[in-house]
Each structure stands twice: as C-alpha cells, then as structure tokens.
mmCIF file of C-alpha atoms in Angstrom:
data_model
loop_
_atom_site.group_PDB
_atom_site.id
_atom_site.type_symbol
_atom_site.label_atom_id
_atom_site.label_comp_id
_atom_site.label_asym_id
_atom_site.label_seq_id
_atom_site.Cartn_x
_atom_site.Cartn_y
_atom_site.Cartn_z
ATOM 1 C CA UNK A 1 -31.324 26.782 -90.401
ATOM 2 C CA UNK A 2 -31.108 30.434 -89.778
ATOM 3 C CA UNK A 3 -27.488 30.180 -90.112
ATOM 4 C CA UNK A 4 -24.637 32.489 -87.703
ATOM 5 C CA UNK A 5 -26.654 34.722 -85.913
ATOM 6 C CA UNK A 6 -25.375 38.245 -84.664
ATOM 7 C CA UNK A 7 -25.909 40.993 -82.710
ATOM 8 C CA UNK A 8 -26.253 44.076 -82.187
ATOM 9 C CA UNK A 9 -25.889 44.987 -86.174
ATOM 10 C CA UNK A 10 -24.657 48.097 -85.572
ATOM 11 C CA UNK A 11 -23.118 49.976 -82.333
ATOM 12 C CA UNK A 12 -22.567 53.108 -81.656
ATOM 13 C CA UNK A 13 -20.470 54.231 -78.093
ATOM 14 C CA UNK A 14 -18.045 56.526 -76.544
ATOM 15 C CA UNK A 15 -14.402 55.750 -76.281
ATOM 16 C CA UNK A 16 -14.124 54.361 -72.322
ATOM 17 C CA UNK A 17 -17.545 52.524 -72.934
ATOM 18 C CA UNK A 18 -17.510 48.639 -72.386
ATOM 19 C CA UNK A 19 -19.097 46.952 -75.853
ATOM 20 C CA UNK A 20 -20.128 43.195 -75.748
ATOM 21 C CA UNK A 21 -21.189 41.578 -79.001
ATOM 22 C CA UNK A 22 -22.840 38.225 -79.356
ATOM 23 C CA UNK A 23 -23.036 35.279 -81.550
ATOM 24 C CA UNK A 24 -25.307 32.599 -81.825
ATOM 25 C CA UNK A 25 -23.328 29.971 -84.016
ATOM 26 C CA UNK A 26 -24.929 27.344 -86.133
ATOM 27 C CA UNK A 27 -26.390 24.463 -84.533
ATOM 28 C CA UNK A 28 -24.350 21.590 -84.300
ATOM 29 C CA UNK A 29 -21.213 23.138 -85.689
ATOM 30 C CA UNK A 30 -18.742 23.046 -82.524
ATOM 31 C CA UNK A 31 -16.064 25.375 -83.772
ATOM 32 C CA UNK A 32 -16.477 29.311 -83.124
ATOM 33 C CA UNK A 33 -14.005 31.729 -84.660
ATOM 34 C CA UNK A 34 -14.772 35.669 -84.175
ATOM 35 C CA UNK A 35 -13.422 37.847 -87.071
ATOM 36 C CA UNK A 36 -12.117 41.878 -87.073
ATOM 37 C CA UNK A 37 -12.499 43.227 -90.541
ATOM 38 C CA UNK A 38 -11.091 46.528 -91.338
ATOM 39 C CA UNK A 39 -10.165 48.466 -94.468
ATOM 40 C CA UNK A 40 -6.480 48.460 -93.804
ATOM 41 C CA UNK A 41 -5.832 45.253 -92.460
ATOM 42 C CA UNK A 42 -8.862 42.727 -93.659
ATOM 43 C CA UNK A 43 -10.519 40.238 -92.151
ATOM 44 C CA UNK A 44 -8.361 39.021 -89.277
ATOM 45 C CA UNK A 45 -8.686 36.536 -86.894
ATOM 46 C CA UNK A 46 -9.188 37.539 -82.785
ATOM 47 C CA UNK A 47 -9.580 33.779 -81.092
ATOM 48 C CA UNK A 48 -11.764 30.562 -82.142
ATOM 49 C CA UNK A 49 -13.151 28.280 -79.642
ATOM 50 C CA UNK A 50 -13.553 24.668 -80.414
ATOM 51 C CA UNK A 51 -16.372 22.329 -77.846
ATOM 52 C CA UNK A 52 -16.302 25.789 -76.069
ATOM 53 C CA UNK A 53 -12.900 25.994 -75.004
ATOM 54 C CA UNK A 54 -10.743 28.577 -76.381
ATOM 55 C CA UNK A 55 -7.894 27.555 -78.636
ATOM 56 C CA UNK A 56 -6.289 30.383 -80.287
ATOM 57 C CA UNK A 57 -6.788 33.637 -78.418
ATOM 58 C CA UNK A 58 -3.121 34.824 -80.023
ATOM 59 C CA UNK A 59 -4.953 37.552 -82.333
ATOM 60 C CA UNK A 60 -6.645 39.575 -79.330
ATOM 61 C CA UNK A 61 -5.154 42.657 -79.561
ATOM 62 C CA UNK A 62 -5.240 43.517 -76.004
ATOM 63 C CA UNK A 63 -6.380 42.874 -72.272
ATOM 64 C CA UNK A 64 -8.773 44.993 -73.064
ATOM 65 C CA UNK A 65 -10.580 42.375 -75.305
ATOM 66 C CA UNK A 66 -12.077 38.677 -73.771
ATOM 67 C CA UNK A 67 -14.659 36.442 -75.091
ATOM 68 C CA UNK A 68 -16.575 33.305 -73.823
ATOM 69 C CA UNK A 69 -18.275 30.764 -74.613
ATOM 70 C CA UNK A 70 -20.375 29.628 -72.101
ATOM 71 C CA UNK A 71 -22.075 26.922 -74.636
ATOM 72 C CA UNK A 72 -22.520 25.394 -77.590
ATOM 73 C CA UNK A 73 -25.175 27.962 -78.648
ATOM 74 C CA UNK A 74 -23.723 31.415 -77.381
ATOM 75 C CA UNK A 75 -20.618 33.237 -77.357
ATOM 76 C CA UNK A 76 -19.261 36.814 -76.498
ATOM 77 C CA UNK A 77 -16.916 39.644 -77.457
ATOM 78 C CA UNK A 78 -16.310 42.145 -75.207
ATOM 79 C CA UNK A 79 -14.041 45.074 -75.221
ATOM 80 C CA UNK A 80 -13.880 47.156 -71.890
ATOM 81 C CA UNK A 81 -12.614 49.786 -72.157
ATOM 82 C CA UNK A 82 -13.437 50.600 -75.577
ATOM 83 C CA UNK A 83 -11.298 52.953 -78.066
ATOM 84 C CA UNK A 84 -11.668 54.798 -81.169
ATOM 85 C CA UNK A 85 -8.980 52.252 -82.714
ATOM 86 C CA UNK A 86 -11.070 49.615 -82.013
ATOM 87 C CA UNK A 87 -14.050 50.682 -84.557
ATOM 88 C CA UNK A 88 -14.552 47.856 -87.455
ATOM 89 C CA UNK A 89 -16.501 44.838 -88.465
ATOM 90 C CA UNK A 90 -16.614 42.357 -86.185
ATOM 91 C CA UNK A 91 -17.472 38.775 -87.535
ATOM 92 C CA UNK A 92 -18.223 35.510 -85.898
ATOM 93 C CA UNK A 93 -18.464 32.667 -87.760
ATOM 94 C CA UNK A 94 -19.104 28.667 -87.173
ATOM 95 C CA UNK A 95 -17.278 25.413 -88.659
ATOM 96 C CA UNK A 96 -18.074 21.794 -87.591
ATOM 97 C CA UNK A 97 -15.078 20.136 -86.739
ATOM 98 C CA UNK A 98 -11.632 20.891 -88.051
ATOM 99 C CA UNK A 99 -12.942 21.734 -91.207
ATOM 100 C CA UNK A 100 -12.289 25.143 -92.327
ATOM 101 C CA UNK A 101 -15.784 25.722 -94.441
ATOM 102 C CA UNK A 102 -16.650 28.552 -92.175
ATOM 103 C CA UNK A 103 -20.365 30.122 -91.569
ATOM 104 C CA UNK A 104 -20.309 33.687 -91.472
ATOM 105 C CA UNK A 105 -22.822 36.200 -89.554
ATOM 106 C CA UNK A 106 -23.585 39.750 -91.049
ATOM 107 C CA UNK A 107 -21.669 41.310 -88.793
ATOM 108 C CA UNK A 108 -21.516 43.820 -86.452
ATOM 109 C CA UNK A 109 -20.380 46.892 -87.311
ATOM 110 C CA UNK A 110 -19.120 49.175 -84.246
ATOM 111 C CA UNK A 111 -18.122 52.518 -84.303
ATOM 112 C CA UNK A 112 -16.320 54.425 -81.064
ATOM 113 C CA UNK A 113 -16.403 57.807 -81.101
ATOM 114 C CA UNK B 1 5.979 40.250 -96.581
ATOM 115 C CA UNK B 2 2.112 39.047 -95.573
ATOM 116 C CA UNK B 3 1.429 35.290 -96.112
ATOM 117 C CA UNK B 4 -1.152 35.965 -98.788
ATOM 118 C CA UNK B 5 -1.175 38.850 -100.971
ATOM 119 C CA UNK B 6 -4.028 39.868 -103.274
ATOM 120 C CA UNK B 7 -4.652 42.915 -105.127
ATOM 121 C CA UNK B 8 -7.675 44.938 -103.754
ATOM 122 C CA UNK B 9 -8.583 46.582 -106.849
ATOM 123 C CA UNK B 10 -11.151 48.012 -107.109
ATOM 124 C CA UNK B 11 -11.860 45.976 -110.792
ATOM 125 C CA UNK B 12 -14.288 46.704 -113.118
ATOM 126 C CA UNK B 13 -15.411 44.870 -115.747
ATOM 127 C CA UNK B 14 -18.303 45.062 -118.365
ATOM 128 C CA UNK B 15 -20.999 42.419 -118.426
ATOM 129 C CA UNK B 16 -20.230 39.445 -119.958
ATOM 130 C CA UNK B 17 -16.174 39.478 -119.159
ATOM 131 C CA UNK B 18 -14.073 36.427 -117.764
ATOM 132 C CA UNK B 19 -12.806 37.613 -114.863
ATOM 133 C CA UNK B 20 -9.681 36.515 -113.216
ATOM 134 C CA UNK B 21 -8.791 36.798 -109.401
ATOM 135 C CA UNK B 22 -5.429 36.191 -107.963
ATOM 136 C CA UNK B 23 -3.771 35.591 -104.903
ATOM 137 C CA UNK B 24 -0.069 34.815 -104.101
ATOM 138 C CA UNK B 25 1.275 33.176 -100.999
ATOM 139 C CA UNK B 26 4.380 32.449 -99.451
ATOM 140 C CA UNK B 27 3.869 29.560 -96.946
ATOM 141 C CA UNK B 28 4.619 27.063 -98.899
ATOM 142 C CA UNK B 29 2.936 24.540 -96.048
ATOM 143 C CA UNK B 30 -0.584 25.795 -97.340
ATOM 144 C CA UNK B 31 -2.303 22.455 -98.478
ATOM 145 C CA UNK B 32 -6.155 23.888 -98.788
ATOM 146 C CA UNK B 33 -7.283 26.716 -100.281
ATOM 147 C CA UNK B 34 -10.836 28.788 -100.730
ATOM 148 C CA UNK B 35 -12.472 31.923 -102.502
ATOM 149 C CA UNK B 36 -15.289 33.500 -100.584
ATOM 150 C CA UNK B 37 -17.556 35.785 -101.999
ATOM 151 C CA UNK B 38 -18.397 39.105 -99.874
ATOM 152 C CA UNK B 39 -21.607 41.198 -100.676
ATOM 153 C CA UNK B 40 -21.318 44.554 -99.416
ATOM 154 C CA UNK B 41 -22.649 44.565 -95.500
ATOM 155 C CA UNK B 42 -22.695 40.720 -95.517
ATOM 156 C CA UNK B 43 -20.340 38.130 -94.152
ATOM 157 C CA UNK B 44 -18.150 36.165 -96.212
ATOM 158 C CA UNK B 45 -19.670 33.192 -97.982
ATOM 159 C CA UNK B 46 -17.984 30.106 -99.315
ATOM 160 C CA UNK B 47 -17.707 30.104 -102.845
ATOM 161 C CA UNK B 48 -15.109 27.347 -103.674
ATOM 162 C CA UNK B 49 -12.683 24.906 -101.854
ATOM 163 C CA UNK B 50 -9.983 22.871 -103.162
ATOM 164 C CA UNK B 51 -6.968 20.822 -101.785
ATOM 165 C CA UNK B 52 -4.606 19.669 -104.824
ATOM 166 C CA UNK B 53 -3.287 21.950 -107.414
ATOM 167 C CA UNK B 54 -4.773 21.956 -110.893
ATOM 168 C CA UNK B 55 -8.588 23.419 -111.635
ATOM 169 C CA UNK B 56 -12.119 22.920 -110.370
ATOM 170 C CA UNK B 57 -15.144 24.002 -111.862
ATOM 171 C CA UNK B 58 -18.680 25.279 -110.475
ATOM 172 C CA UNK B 59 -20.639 26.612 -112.798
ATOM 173 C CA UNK B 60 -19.039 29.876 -114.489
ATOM 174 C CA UNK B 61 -16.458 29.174 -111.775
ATOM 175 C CA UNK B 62 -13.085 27.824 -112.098
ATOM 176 C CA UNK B 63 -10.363 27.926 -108.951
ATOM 177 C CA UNK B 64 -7.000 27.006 -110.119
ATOM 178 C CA UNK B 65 -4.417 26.421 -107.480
ATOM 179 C CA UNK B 66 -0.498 26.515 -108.868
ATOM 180 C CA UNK B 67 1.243 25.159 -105.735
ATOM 181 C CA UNK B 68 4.621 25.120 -107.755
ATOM 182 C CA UNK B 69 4.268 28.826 -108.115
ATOM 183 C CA UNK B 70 2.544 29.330 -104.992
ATOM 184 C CA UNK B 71 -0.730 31.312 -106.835
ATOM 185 C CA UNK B 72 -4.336 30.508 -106.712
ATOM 186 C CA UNK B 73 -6.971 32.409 -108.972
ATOM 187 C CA UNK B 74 -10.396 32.093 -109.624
ATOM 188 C CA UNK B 75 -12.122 32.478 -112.848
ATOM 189 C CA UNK B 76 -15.535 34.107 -113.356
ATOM 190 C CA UNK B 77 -17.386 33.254 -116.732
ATOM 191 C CA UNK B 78 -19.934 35.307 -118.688
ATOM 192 C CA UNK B 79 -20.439 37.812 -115.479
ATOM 193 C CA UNK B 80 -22.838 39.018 -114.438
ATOM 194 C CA UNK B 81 -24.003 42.374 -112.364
ATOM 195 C CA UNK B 82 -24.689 39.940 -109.549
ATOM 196 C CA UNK B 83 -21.077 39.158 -109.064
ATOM 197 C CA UNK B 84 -20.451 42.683 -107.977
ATOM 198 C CA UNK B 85 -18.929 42.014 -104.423
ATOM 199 C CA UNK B 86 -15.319 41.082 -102.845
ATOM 200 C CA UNK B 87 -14.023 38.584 -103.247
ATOM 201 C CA UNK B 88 -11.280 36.747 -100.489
ATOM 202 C CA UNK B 89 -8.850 34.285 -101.141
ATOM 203 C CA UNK B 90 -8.028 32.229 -97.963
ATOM 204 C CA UNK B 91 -5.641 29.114 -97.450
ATOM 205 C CA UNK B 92 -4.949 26.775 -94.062
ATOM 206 C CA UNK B 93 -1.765 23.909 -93.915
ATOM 207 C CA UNK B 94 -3.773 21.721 -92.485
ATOM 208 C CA UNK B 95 -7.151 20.384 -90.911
ATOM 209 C CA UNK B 96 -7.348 22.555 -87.808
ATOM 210 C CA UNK B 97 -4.772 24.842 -88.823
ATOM 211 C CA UNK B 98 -5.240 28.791 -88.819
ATOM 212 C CA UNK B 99 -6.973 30.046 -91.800
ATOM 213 C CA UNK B 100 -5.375 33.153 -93.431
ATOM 214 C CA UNK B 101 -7.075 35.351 -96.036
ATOM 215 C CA UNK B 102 -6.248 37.919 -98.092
ATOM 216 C CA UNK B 103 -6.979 41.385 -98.238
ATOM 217 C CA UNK B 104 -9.910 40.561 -100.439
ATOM 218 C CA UNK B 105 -10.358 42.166 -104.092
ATOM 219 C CA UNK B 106 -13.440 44.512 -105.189
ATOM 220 C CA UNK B 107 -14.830 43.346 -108.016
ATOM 221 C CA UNK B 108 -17.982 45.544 -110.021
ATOM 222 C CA UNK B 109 -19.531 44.409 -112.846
ATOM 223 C CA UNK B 110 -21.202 47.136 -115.268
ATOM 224 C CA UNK B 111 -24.558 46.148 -117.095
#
C-alpha cells in the first residue's frame, strides 16, 4: 500500500489567493482527519470525516476554511481567501474505524506570503 | 492549562543513552494513549499504543502510562542516531473520541 497520499508537497501563494490541498487516504480505512502543524501550537486537529461525512469540523479556524470528501478515496482542504497566518503544515491522515492508529501523509507544507 | 503538556526540548543525548520522554495530562477521562515518532519533513508515525496503566515493551521501547498521576513516558534503550526525530505523545477517552497530542519533544542523538 502506498499509504496517505498528499499533495501538493509544498505551496507557495499570495495572501488573497485560494489554496486547495488534497489527500488520497488509505484504502479501506473510512476515517479522514486533516491536521495543522505549527511551531507554536503543534499538530492540531481542523475536522475528520468518517464514511465521508464530516463529524468534527469544530477546529476550522474560520469560514474561510472548508473541506470535502466527495469519496472514500479523495478529500480536500481549501482555504479561500488565503492569509499569511494561515502558513504551516498541513496533515491528513487515515484510521479504519473508531480506532485512533492514525496514517499520516508527508505533508504539505504552505507558505503565504 | 492545555490537556497534555510535554516538554519540547530540544534533548540531546549521546549514543548509547536511555532516554526518557514525558508527557502530563489533565483529563483524567483519557483511557488510551500513544507515542508517535516524527522524522523531520515526515508525518507522524505510530510508534506505541497502550490502554491500561503499567509498561509495554517493543524492542528498546518501553511506554509506561501512570494514570494515578496522570503521566505517560516512553523509554528509549541503547539509542541510536536513528532515533533523532520528535517525538508526540497523544491520548483519546474513548473509541471515537478526539485525539489530543502534545506539543511533541525534539529528541537528537550524537554518534
């Protein structure tokens, strides 16, 4: 198995841009959690989906980010309008089930300037 | 007060050390706790689980879990240069509960 897969690894914009990340979970794991990791506050976590439907969206920071999962095999992140603030690590990892031995991608590490 | 504290270090140890790795909590409704490992530009990786308190061992590591106290650690054995990463305590209350880690300690170990 290839394991989480992410992308872009790295993203570069301008503060105002719209940035959309995307995950690729693990097949036949049917939990998807998406991670911020920053140097002051860690790894925290933004919203996990479980079967696709979005469970726990209570660490989005803002309107300003939404993610889907439109299946079992895909999901986005997507921050419109993006901000320097918003520059980290972004994670998303897999599970199957309720059990909390999360998969994680490598990452993608975005930068707004 | 954060749920889970954990020094971030940075720690640095020759080769060869036991290292020890600590995290505190205050929720005293955690029931299941984990260390992940962190290379640097990597994702988190599962290093060890465990539910009840007392020790588990894998290999040159050994997760202790104090729920009296309310303090996990994790013990590294003989290390070596390729533990050099971060290292993450996390903890949940129950199955399909939120997971919470801490800040995550940096741990270096010299040759």
């Amino acid at each position: 198995d290839a394991g989480v897969i992410q992308s872009p690894r790295h993203e570069v914009t301008e503060m105002g841009q719209e940035v959309t990340l995307r995950c690729k979970p693990i097949s036949g794991h049917n939990s998807l959690f998406w991670y911020r990791q920053t140097m002051m506050r860690g790894l925290e976590l933004l919203i996990y989906f479980n079967n696709n439907v979005p469970i726990d969206d209570s660490g989005m920071p803002e309107d300003r980010f939404s993610a889907k999962m439109p299946n079992a095999s895909f999901s986005t992140l997507k921050i419109q309008p993006s901000e320097p603030r918003d520059s980290a690590v972004y994670f998303c990892a897999s599970s199957w089930g309720t059990d909390e031995k999360l998969f994680f991608g490598s990452g993608t590490q975005l930068s707004v300037l | 007060q954060k749920e889970v504290e954990q020094d971030p270090g940075p720690l640095s140890v020759p080769e060869g050390a036991i290292v020890s790795l600590n995290c505190t909590y205050s929720n005293s409704a955690f029931q299941y706790f984990m260390w992940y490992r962190q290379y640097s530009r990597k994702g988190p990786e599962l290093l060890m689980y465990t539910y009840s308190s007392g020790n588990k061992e894998d290999g040159r590591f050994t997760a202790q879990v104090d729920k009296s106290s309310k303090y996990i650690s994790l013990f590294i054995r003989d290390s070596q240069p390729s533990d050099s990463a971060t290292y993450l305590c996390a903890m949940f209350p129950y199955q399909g509960g939120k997971l919470i880690f801490g800040q995550g300690t940096e741990l270096s170990v010299k040759p």
